[in-house]
């Protein structure tokens, strides 16, 4: 009824640099509500611009038959 996941990726840009991201999360089915809910956290890095940037991101999702809700928050640093 639930799962944990890891997602990682990388990319190249037009200059010799690039970036990457990695995320950890959980999704589960709530039978009493007939909904799937999920929570995840992400780290993003991008060096494909003038300056590098780093950020954390948090996400929440609630998916149902007739209505979906998704929310994301971003915390840039450095």
Tab-separated table of C-alpha atoms in Angstrom:
chain	number	residue	atom	x	y	z
A	1	UNK	CA	0.000	0.000	0.000
A	2	UNK	CA	3.009	2.341	0.142
A	3	UNK	CA	6.479	2.809	-1.231
A	4	UNK	CA	9.636	4.796	-0.681
A	5	UNK	CA	11.522	6.094	-3.712
A	6	UNK	CA	14.776	7.700	-4.782
A	7	UNK	CA	15.042	9.736	-7.959
A	8	UNK	CA	18.304	11.148	-9.319
A	9	UNK	CA	19.185	12.917	-12.529
A	10	UNK	CA	21.759	15.094	-14.174
A	11	UNK	CA	22.036	17.356	-17.184
A	12	UNK	CA	24.586	19.107	-19.352
A	13	UNK	CA	24.317	22.726	-20.441
A	14	UNK	CA	25.757	24.696	-23.335
A	15	UNK	CA	28.906	25.499	-21.350
A	16	UNK	CA	31.111	22.765	-19.847
A	17	UNK	CA	29.067	22.741	-16.641
A	18	UNK	CA	25.719	21.200	-15.827
A	19	UNK	CA	23.636	20.233	-12.861
A	20	UNK	CA	21.982	17.471	-10.936
A	21	UNK	CA	19.127	16.713	-8.594
A	22	UNK	CA	18.239	13.971	-6.165
A	23	UNK	CA	15.022	13.308	-4.331
A	24	UNK	CA	13.706	11.011	-1.631
A	25	UNK	CA	10.045	10.429	-1.052
A	26	UNK	CA	7.137	8.312	0.066
A	27	UNK	CA	3.736	7.600	-1.470
A	28	UNK	CA	0.930	5.667	0.131
A	29	UNK	CA	-2.667	4.675	-0.513
A	30	UNK	CA	-5.212	5.622	2.158
A	31	UNK	CA	-8.017	3.131	1.678
A	32	UNK	CA	-10.465	4.902	4.012
A	33	UNK	CA	-10.216	8.074	1.887
A	34	UNK	CA	-9.562	6.383	-1.476
A	35	UNK	CA	-6.572	8.694	-1.960
A	36	UNK	CA	-2.879	8.495	-2.677
A	37	UNK	CA	-0.748	10.858	-0.608
A	38	UNK	CA	2.922	11.599	-0.998
A	39	UNK	CA	5.749	13.559	0.600
A	40	UNK	CA	9.162	14.176	-0.929
A	41	UNK	CA	12.308	16.230	-0.454
A	42	UNK	CA	14.723	17.277	-3.200
A	43	UNK	CA	18.153	18.819	-3.620
A	44	UNK	CA	18.913	20.689	-6.863
A	45	UNK	CA	22.252	21.988	-8.143
A	46	UNK	CA	22.768	23.999	-11.345
A	47	UNK	CA	26.123	25.332	-12.592
A	48	UNK	CA	24.911	26.097	-16.128
A	49	UNK	CA	24.578	29.857	-15.564
A	50	UNK	CA	26.796	32.712	-14.461
A	51	UNK	CA	26.543	31.580	-10.858
A	52	UNK	CA	25.897	28.195	-9.365
A	53	UNK	CA	22.743	27.722	-7.400
A	54	UNK	CA	21.624	25.191	-4.837
A	55	UNK	CA	18.167	24.647	-3.441
A	56	UNK	CA	16.094	22.294	-1.364
A	57	UNK	CA	12.526	21.573	-2.332
A	58	UNK	CA	9.652	19.974	-0.478
A	59	UNK	CA	6.565	18.537	-2.118
A	60	UNK	CA	3.198	17.211	-1.001
A	61	UNK	CA	0.533	15.544	-3.119
A	62	UNK	CA	-2.941	14.183	-2.507
A	63	UNK	CA	-4.433	12.377	-5.493
A	64	UNK	CA	-8.018	11.184	-5.726
A	65	UNK	CA	-10.662	10.193	-8.210
A	66	UNK	CA	-12.142	13.681	-8.684
A	67	UNK	CA	-9.669	16.116	-7.157
A	68	UNK	CA	-5.872	16.362	-6.957
A	69	UNK	CA	-3.837	18.679	-4.769
A	70	UNK	CA	-0.127	19.346	-5.190
A	71	UNK	CA	2.052	21.805	-3.281
A	72	UNK	CA	5.760	22.608	-3.635
A	73	UNK	CA	8.079	24.813	-1.627
A	74	UNK	CA	11.605	25.884	-2.561
A	75	UNK	CA	14.443	26.981	-0.283
A	76	UNK	CA	17.399	28.428	-2.222
A	77	UNK	CA	20.719	28.761	-0.422
A	78	UNK	CA	24.390	29.635	-1.057
